[in-house]
Amino acid sequence: MGKHGKRYQDAAKLIEHGKSYDPVEAMGLLKDTSTTKFDGSVEAHIRLGVDPRHAEQMVRGTVGLPHGSGKVVRVAVFAQGDKAAEATSAGADFVGADDLAEKVEAGWTDFDVAVATPDMMGRVGKLGRILGRKGLMPNPKAGTDTFDLQRVIIELKGGRIEFKVDKGGIIHSPFGKSNFEQEQLVDILAALTDAINRARPKDTKGQYFRSLTVAATMGPGIRVDVPGLLARAAA
C-alpha cells in the first residue's frame, strides 16, 4: 500500500482520531481537508447494522438533495408517443424507444440515469446485461420505471440521488462538491441521513447507524455525529 502525499498527511493532522464531530464542525473540516486544486466531490460512507444478504434487510431509496449535488446529470428516457414528448419537454438529454434501445445494444451508455415508462420495460429488460452491470436499469423502487416522467426528470436534474446498501452493509454516496457552503453541506447530509433512517427495515434490531464518515476527494475521513444530523433534519 502506497504512502499518502504531504497534502493528505497535513489534512489528516486536523482530524482527531476516533472523534465523532458535530455536523457543522465536520463540514468545516471537510472543506479544510479537501486536498485537490479543483472542486472535488464529497462523499458519505454510512455503515449500517443490517445484513443485506437477507432481502428483508435491504436498504435502498431515493432522496432529493436540498441544494442539488453539484453534478450535471444526463438522463436517458425510453418512451414513445406523447410520453416521449413529455420527456423532451422536461429536459431529458436523450429520448427514444427502439432506436435508443438499439443504440444501447451497440454499447452506448453515455448517460448517468435511465428512465423508462412501464410499457417500454419489456424492451428495456432485454438490455439488462448492459444496463444492469452499470447500475442503470430502471426500476420502480428507484422511481425510474414510471409514467410520471416530468416529475422524475426534474427531480433527477435537480439533484435527486439513489442510495443502496452494498454487500458489506455500507452505503457509499456522493452528496455535493467541496466548493459548497458549509451550511449547505450540513443540510444535504442531514437530508440523506434522514432518508436512510426512514428506509430502516422493520425487523432490524440493535444499532442501525454504526458509523458515518465523510471525505473530500483524496482527503481523509471525518466521522460525523448521526444524532446531530437527524436533529438537523427534524428541525
mmCIF file of C-alpha atoms in Angstrom:
data_model
loop_
_atom_site.group_PDB
_atom_site.id
_atom_site.type_symbol
_atom_site.label_atom_id
_atom_site.label_comp_id
_atom_site.label_asym_id
_atom_site.label_seq_id
_atom_site.Cartn_x
_atom_site.Cartn_y
_atom_site.Cartn_z
ATOM 1 C CA MET A 1 0.000 0.000 0.000
ATOM 2 C CA GLY A 2 1.457 3.357 -1.076
ATOM 3 C CA LYS A 3 2.064 6.215 1.308
ATOM 4 C CA HIS A 4 -0.190 9.261 1.319
ATOM 5 C CA GLY A 5 1.169 12.512 -0.047
ATOM 6 C CA LYS A 6 2.114 15.545 2.040
ATOM 7 C CA ARG A 7 -1.192 17.323 1.400
ATOM 8 C CA TYR A 8 -3.152 14.344 2.707
ATOM 9 C CA GLN A 9 -0.888 13.988 5.741
ATOM 10 C CA ASP A 10 -1.233 17.687 6.576
ATOM 11 C CA ALA A 11 -5.014 17.455 6.224
ATOM 12 C CA ALA A 12 -5.178 14.336 8.395
ATOM 13 C CA LYS A 13 -3.446 16.206 11.228
ATOM 14 C CA LEU A 14 -6.506 18.450 11.510
ATOM 15 C CA ILE A 15 -8.716 15.495 12.472
ATOM 16 C CA GLU A 16 -8.848 13.931 15.933
ATOM 17 C CA HIS A 17 -8.751 10.159 15.520
ATOM 18 C CA GLY A 18 -11.861 8.378 16.805
ATOM 19 C CA LYS A 19 -13.869 11.550 17.418
ATOM 20 C CA SER A 20 -17.410 11.975 16.043
ATOM 21 C CA TYR A 21 -17.762 15.610 15.089
ATOM 22 C CA ASP A 22 -20.773 17.878 15.314
ATOM 23 C CA PRO A 23 -22.210 18.185 11.761
ATOM 24 C CA VAL A 24 -21.357 21.874 11.348
ATOM 25 C CA GLU A 25 -17.807 21.388 12.604
ATOM 26 C CA ALA A 26 -17.424 18.276 10.441
ATOM 27 C CA MET A 27 -18.443 20.123 7.267
ATOM 28 C CA GLY A 28 -15.964 22.880 8.092
ATOM 29 C CA LEU A 29 -13.227 20.267 8.404
ATOM 30 C CA LEU A 30 -14.415 18.619 5.210
ATOM 31 C CA LYS A 31 -13.805 21.833 3.294
ATOM 32 C CA ASP A 32 -10.480 22.422 5.067
ATOM 33 C CA THR A 33 -9.212 18.926 4.270
ATOM 34 C CA SER A 34 -10.039 18.976 0.562
ATOM 35 C CA THR A 35 -6.609 18.352 -0.961
ATOM 36 C CA THR A 36 -7.402 18.826 -4.655
ATOM 37 C CA LYS A 37 -6.817 22.001 -6.658
ATOM 38 C CA PHE A 38 -10.217 21.504 -8.332
ATOM 39 C CA ASP A 39 -13.690 21.433 -6.778
ATOM 40 C CA GLY A 40 -13.837 17.735 -5.992
ATOM 41 C CA SER A 41 -16.785 15.675 -4.824
ATOM 42 C CA VAL A 42 -17.565 14.983 -1.179
ATOM 43 C CA GLU A 43 -18.830 11.540 -0.200
ATOM 44 C CA ALA A 44 -20.537 9.895 2.748
ATOM 45 C CA HIS A 45 -19.801 6.319 3.808
ATOM 46 C CA ILE A 46 -22.500 5.036 6.137
ATOM 47 C CA ARG A 47 -22.146 1.679 7.895
ATOM 48 C CA LEU A 48 -25.474 0.170 8.912
ATOM 49 C CA GLY A 49 -26.403 -2.619 11.305
ATOM 50 C CA VAL A 50 -28.119 -4.698 8.628
ATOM 51 C CA ASP A 51 -27.351 -7.926 6.808
ATOM 52 C CA PRO A 52 -28.138 -7.224 3.134
ATOM 53 C CA ARG A 53 -27.838 -10.931 2.326
ATOM 54 C CA HIS A 54 -31.422 -11.100 3.587
ATOM 55 C CA ALA A 55 -33.878 -9.389 1.244
ATOM 56 C CA GLU A 56 -35.936 -8.005 4.119
ATOM 57 C CA GLN A 57 -32.866 -6.115 5.394
ATOM 58 C CA MET A 58 -32.010 -4.457 2.093
ATOM 59 C CA VAL A 59 -31.857 -0.663 2.429
ATOM 60 C CA ARG A 60 -32.390 1.437 -0.674
ATOM 61 C CA GLY A 61 -34.278 4.522 -1.718
ATOM 62 C CA THR A 62 -34.029 7.980 -3.211
ATOM 63 C CA VAL A 63 -33.697 11.463 -1.775
ATOM 64 C CA GLY A 64 -33.892 14.943 -3.227
ATOM 65 C CA LEU A 65 -30.860 16.932 -2.109
ATOM 66 C CA PRO A 66 -31.946 20.398 -0.902
ATOM 67 C CA HIS A 67 -29.107 22.235 -2.673
ATOM 68 C CA GLY A 68 -28.518 19.773 -5.516
ATOM 69 C CA SER A 69 -25.489 17.540 -5.931
ATOM 70 C CA GLY A 70 -23.298 19.905 -7.939
ATOM 71 C CA LYS A 71 -23.231 17.331 -10.722
ATOM 72 C CA VAL A 72 -24.646 17.604 -14.228
ATOM 73 C CA VAL A 73 -26.944 14.586 -14.589
ATOM 74 C CA ARG A 74 -27.508 13.177 -18.074
ATOM 75 C CA VAL A 75 -30.893 11.469 -18.288
ATOM 76 C CA ALA A 76 -31.871 8.930 -20.948
ATOM 77 C CA VAL A 77 -35.577 8.134 -21.282
ATOM 78 C CA PHE A 78 -37.139 5.140 -23.006
ATOM 79 C CA ALA A 79 -40.592 6.313 -24.071
ATOM 80 C CA GLN A 80 -42.763 6.736 -27.125
ATOM 81 C CA GLY A 81 -45.551 8.981 -28.398
ATOM 82 C CA ASP A 82 -46.844 11.630 -26.002
ATOM 83 C CA LYS A 83 -44.581 10.361 -23.212
ATOM 84 C CA ALA A 84 -41.510 10.892 -25.389
ATOM 85 C CA ALA A 85 -42.646 14.470 -25.996
ATOM 86 C CA GLU A 86 -43.191 14.914 -22.228
ATOM 87 C CA ALA A 87 -39.660 13.659 -21.516
ATOM 88 C CA THR A 88 -38.144 16.045 -24.051
ATOM 89 C CA SER A 89 -40.120 18.961 -22.644
ATOM 90 C CA ALA A 90 -38.986 18.097 -19.087
ATOM 91 C CA GLY A 91 -35.335 18.328 -20.084
ATOM 92 C CA ALA A 92 -34.267 14.729 -20.753
ATOM 93 C CA ASP A 93 -30.956 14.575 -22.613
ATOM 94 C CA PHE A 94 -31.749 11.506 -24.718
ATOM 95 C CA VAL A 95 -35.228 10.222 -25.609
ATOM 96 C CA GLY A 96 -36.202 7.262 -27.756
ATOM 97 C CA ALA A 97 -37.812 3.863 -27.967
ATOM 98 C CA ASP A 98 -36.452 1.073 -30.177
ATOM 99 C CA ASP A 99 -33.893 3.442 -31.677
ATOM 100 C CA LEU A 100 -32.482 4.277 -28.220
ATOM 101 C CA ALA A 101 -32.512 0.613 -27.199
ATOM 102 C CA GLU A 102 -30.583 -0.348 -30.350
ATOM 103 C CA LYS A 103 -28.013 2.339 -29.581
ATOM 104 C CA VAL A 104 -27.503 0.891 -26.080
ATOM 105 C CA GLU A 105 -27.293 -2.636 -27.501
ATOM 106 C CA ALA A 106 -24.414 -1.409 -29.648
ATOM 107 C CA GLY A 107 -22.558 -0.407 -26.474
ATOM 108 C CA TRP A 108 -23.506 3.239 -25.943
ATOM 109 C CA THR A 109 -24.116 4.205 -22.300
ATOM 110 C CA ASP A 110 -23.102 7.870 -22.221
ATOM 111 C CA PHE A 111 -25.682 8.864 -19.588
ATOM 112 C CA ASP A 112 -25.995 8.838 -15.790
ATOM 113 C CA VAL A 113 -29.588 7.717 -15.219
ATOM 114 C CA ALA A 114 -32.032 5.721 -17.333
ATOM 115 C CA VAL A 115 -35.785 6.184 -17.013
ATOM 116 C CA ALA A 116 -38.452 4.139 -18.773
ATOM 117 C CA THR A 117 -42.218 4.086 -18.955
ATOM 118 C CA PRO A 118 -43.711 0.741 -17.834
ATOM 119 C CA ASP A 119 -44.887 -0.093 -21.375
ATOM 120 C CA MET A 120 -41.240 0.083 -22.528
ATOM 121 C CA MET A 121 -39.835 -2.226 -19.852
ATOM 122 C CA GLY A 122 -40.301 -5.324 -21.995
ATOM 123 C CA ARG A 123 -37.864 -3.840 -24.493
ATOM 124 C CA VAL A 124 -35.587 -2.283 -21.871
ATOM 125 C CA GLY A 125 -35.435 -5.555 -19.911
ATOM 126 C CA LYS A 126 -33.504 -7.095 -22.792
ATOM 127 C CA LEU A 127 -30.753 -4.555 -22.115
ATOM 128 C CA GLY A 128 -30.205 -5.944 -18.621
ATOM 129 C CA ARG A 129 -26.726 -7.313 -19.272
ATOM 130 C CA ILE A 130 -25.602 -3.815 -20.278
ATOM 131 C CA LEU A 131 -27.643 -1.513 -18.050
ATOM 132 C CA GLY A 132 -27.636 -3.819 -15.034
ATOM 133 C CA ARG A 133 -23.866 -4.118 -14.994
ATOM 134 C CA LYS A 134 -23.578 -0.326 -14.824
ATOM 135 C CA GLY A 135 -26.376 0.136 -12.291
ATOM 136 C CA LEU A 136 -28.542 1.904 -14.877
ATOM 137 C CA MET A 137 -31.546 -0.419 -15.134
ATOM 138 C CA PRO A 138 -34.813 1.453 -14.485
ATOM 139 C CA ASN A 139 -36.868 0.052 -11.603
ATOM 140 C CA PRO A 140 -39.981 1.075 -9.635
ATOM 141 C CA LYS A 141 -38.187 1.235 -6.250
ATOM 142 C CA ALA A 142 -35.842 3.904 -7.580
ATOM 143 C CA GLY A 143 -38.759 5.695 -9.239
ATOM 144 C CA THR A 144 -37.233 5.322 -12.690
ATOM 145 C CA ASP A 145 -39.841 2.870 -14.055
ATOM 146 C CA THR A 146 -42.744 5.302 -14.230
ATOM 147 C CA PHE A 147 -45.246 7.194 -16.357
ATOM 148 C CA ASP A 148 -44.669 10.338 -14.261
ATOM 149 C CA LEU A 149 -41.762 11.438 -16.425
ATOM 150 C CA GLN A 150 -41.898 15.192 -15.913
ATOM 151 C CA ARG A 151 -41.651 14.979 -12.122
ATOM 152 C CA VAL A 152 -38.912 12.350 -12.125
ATOM 153 C CA ILE A 153 -36.759 14.069 -14.733
ATOM 154 C CA ILE A 154 -36.993 17.436 -12.968
ATOM 155 C CA GLU A 155 -36.072 15.776 -9.649
ATOM 156 C CA LEU A 156 -33.113 13.942 -11.187
ATOM 157 C CA LYS A 157 -31.839 17.090 -12.862
ATOM 158 C CA GLY A 158 -32.299 18.981 -9.604
ATOM 159 C CA GLY A 159 -30.141 16.613 -7.553
ATOM 160 C CA ARG A 160 -32.214 13.578 -6.606
ATOM 161 C CA ILE A 161 -29.944 10.621 -5.905
ATOM 162 C CA GLU A 162 -30.424 6.933 -5.215
ATOM 163 C CA PHE A 163 -28.800 5.158 -2.272
ATOM 164 C CA LYS A 164 -28.363 1.422 -1.763
ATOM 165 C CA VAL A 165 -26.545 -0.626 0.859
ATOM 166 C CA ASP A 166 -23.754 -2.827 -0.512
ATOM 167 C CA LYS A 167 -22.870 -6.397 0.444
ATOM 168 C CA GLY A 168 -20.797 -5.146 3.367
ATOM 169 C CA GLY A 169 -23.690 -3.214 4.879
ATOM 170 C CA ILE A 170 -22.339 0.195 3.780
ATOM 171 C CA ILE A 171 -23.962 2.970 1.764
ATOM 172 C CA HIS A 172 -21.492 4.997 -0.311
ATOM 173 C CA SER A 173 -22.984 8.221 -1.609
ATOM 174 C CA PRO A 174 -21.643 11.468 -3.072
ATOM 175 C CA PHE A 175 -23.566 14.411 -1.634
ATOM 176 C CA GLY A 176 -22.048 17.560 -3.091
ATOM 177 C CA LYS A 177 -18.886 19.418 -4.001
ATOM 178 C CA SER A 178 -16.092 20.844 -1.864
ATOM 179 C CA ASN A 179 -16.987 24.387 -3.005
ATOM 180 C CA PHE A 180 -20.475 24.178 -1.456
ATOM 181 C CA GLU A 181 -21.120 26.379 1.566
ATOM 182 C CA GLN A 182 -20.650 24.721 4.960
ATOM 183 C CA GLU A 183 -24.343 25.053 5.883
ATOM 184 C CA GLN A 184 -25.403 23.657 2.500
ATOM 185 C CA LEU A 185 -23.329 20.531 3.078
ATOM 186 C CA VAL A 186 -24.895 20.077 6.526
ATOM 187 C CA ASP A 187 -28.410 20.401 5.055
ATOM 188 C CA ILE A 188 -27.678 17.900 2.296
ATOM 189 C CA LEU A 189 -26.066 15.312 4.567
ATOM 190 C CA ALA A 190 -28.909 15.680 7.076
ATOM 191 C CA ALA A 191 -31.467 15.035 4.315
ATOM 192 C CA LEU A 192 -29.556 11.946 3.143
ATOM 193 C CA THR A 193 -29.211 10.595 6.694
ATOM 194 C CA ASP A 194 -32.910 11.185 7.388
ATOM 195 C CA ALA A 195 -33.914 9.338 4.201
ATOM 196 C CA ILE A 196 -31.733 6.364 5.145
ATOM 197 C CA ASN A 197 -33.230 6.388 8.632
ATOM 198 C CA ARG A 198 -36.754 6.345 7.164
ATOM 199 C CA ALA A 199 -35.759 3.383 4.970
ATOM 200 C CA ARG A 200 -34.815 1.302 8.027
ATOM 201 C CA PRO A 201 -36.153 -2.261 7.678
ATOM 202 C CA LYS A 202 -38.871 -3.054 10.222
ATOM 203 C CA ASP A 203 -37.153 -6.159 11.601
ATOM 204 C CA THR A 204 -33.751 -4.513 12.125
ATOM 205 C CA LYS A 205 -32.589 -4.954 15.720
ATOM 206 C CA GLY A 206 -29.836 -3.231 17.636
ATOM 207 C CA GLN A 207 -27.909 -0.187 16.472
ATOM 208 C CA TYR A 208 -28.931 0.857 12.969
ATOM 209 C CA PHE A 209 -26.305 3.534 12.253
ATOM 210 C CA ARG A 210 -22.905 2.046 13.128
ATOM 211 C CA SER A 211 -20.842 4.928 11.762
ATOM 212 C CA LEU A 212 -20.986 7.801 9.282
ATOM 213 C CA THR A 213 -17.791 9.089 7.720
ATOM 214 C CA VAL A 214 -17.371 11.844 5.146
ATOM 215 C CA ALA A 215 -14.395 12.681 2.963
ATOM 216 C CA ALA A 216 -13.496 15.019 0.141
ATOM 217 C CA THR A 217 -11.858 13.637 -2.999
ATOM 218 C CA MET A 218 -8.410 12.312 -1.991
ATOM 219 C CA GLY A 219 -8.989 13.643 1.542
ATOM 220 C CA PRO A 220 -9.054 11.891 4.941
ATOM 221 C CA GLY A 221 -12.213 10.528 6.555
ATOM 222 C CA ILE A 222 -14.126 12.517 9.179
ATOM 223 C CA ARG A 223 -16.636 10.831 11.492
ATOM 224 C CA VAL A 224 -19.915 12.721 11.940
ATOM 225 C CA ASP A 225 -22.380 12.573 14.825
ATOM 226 C CA VAL A 226 -25.522 10.886 13.441
ATOM 227 C CA PRO A 227 -27.965 12.103 16.144
ATOM 228 C CA GLY A 228 -26.874 15.636 15.351
ATOM 229 C CA LEU A 229 -27.724 15.122 11.662
ATOM 230 C CA LEU A 230 -31.117 13.604 12.444
ATOM 231 C CA ALA A 231 -31.891 16.507 14.771
ATOM 232 C CA ARG A 232 -30.935 18.922 11.988
ATOM 233 C CA ALA A 233 -33.298 17.120 9.578
ATOM 234 C CA ALA A 234 -36.155 17.289 12.077
ATOM 235 C CA ALA A 235 -35.655 20.997 12.800
#
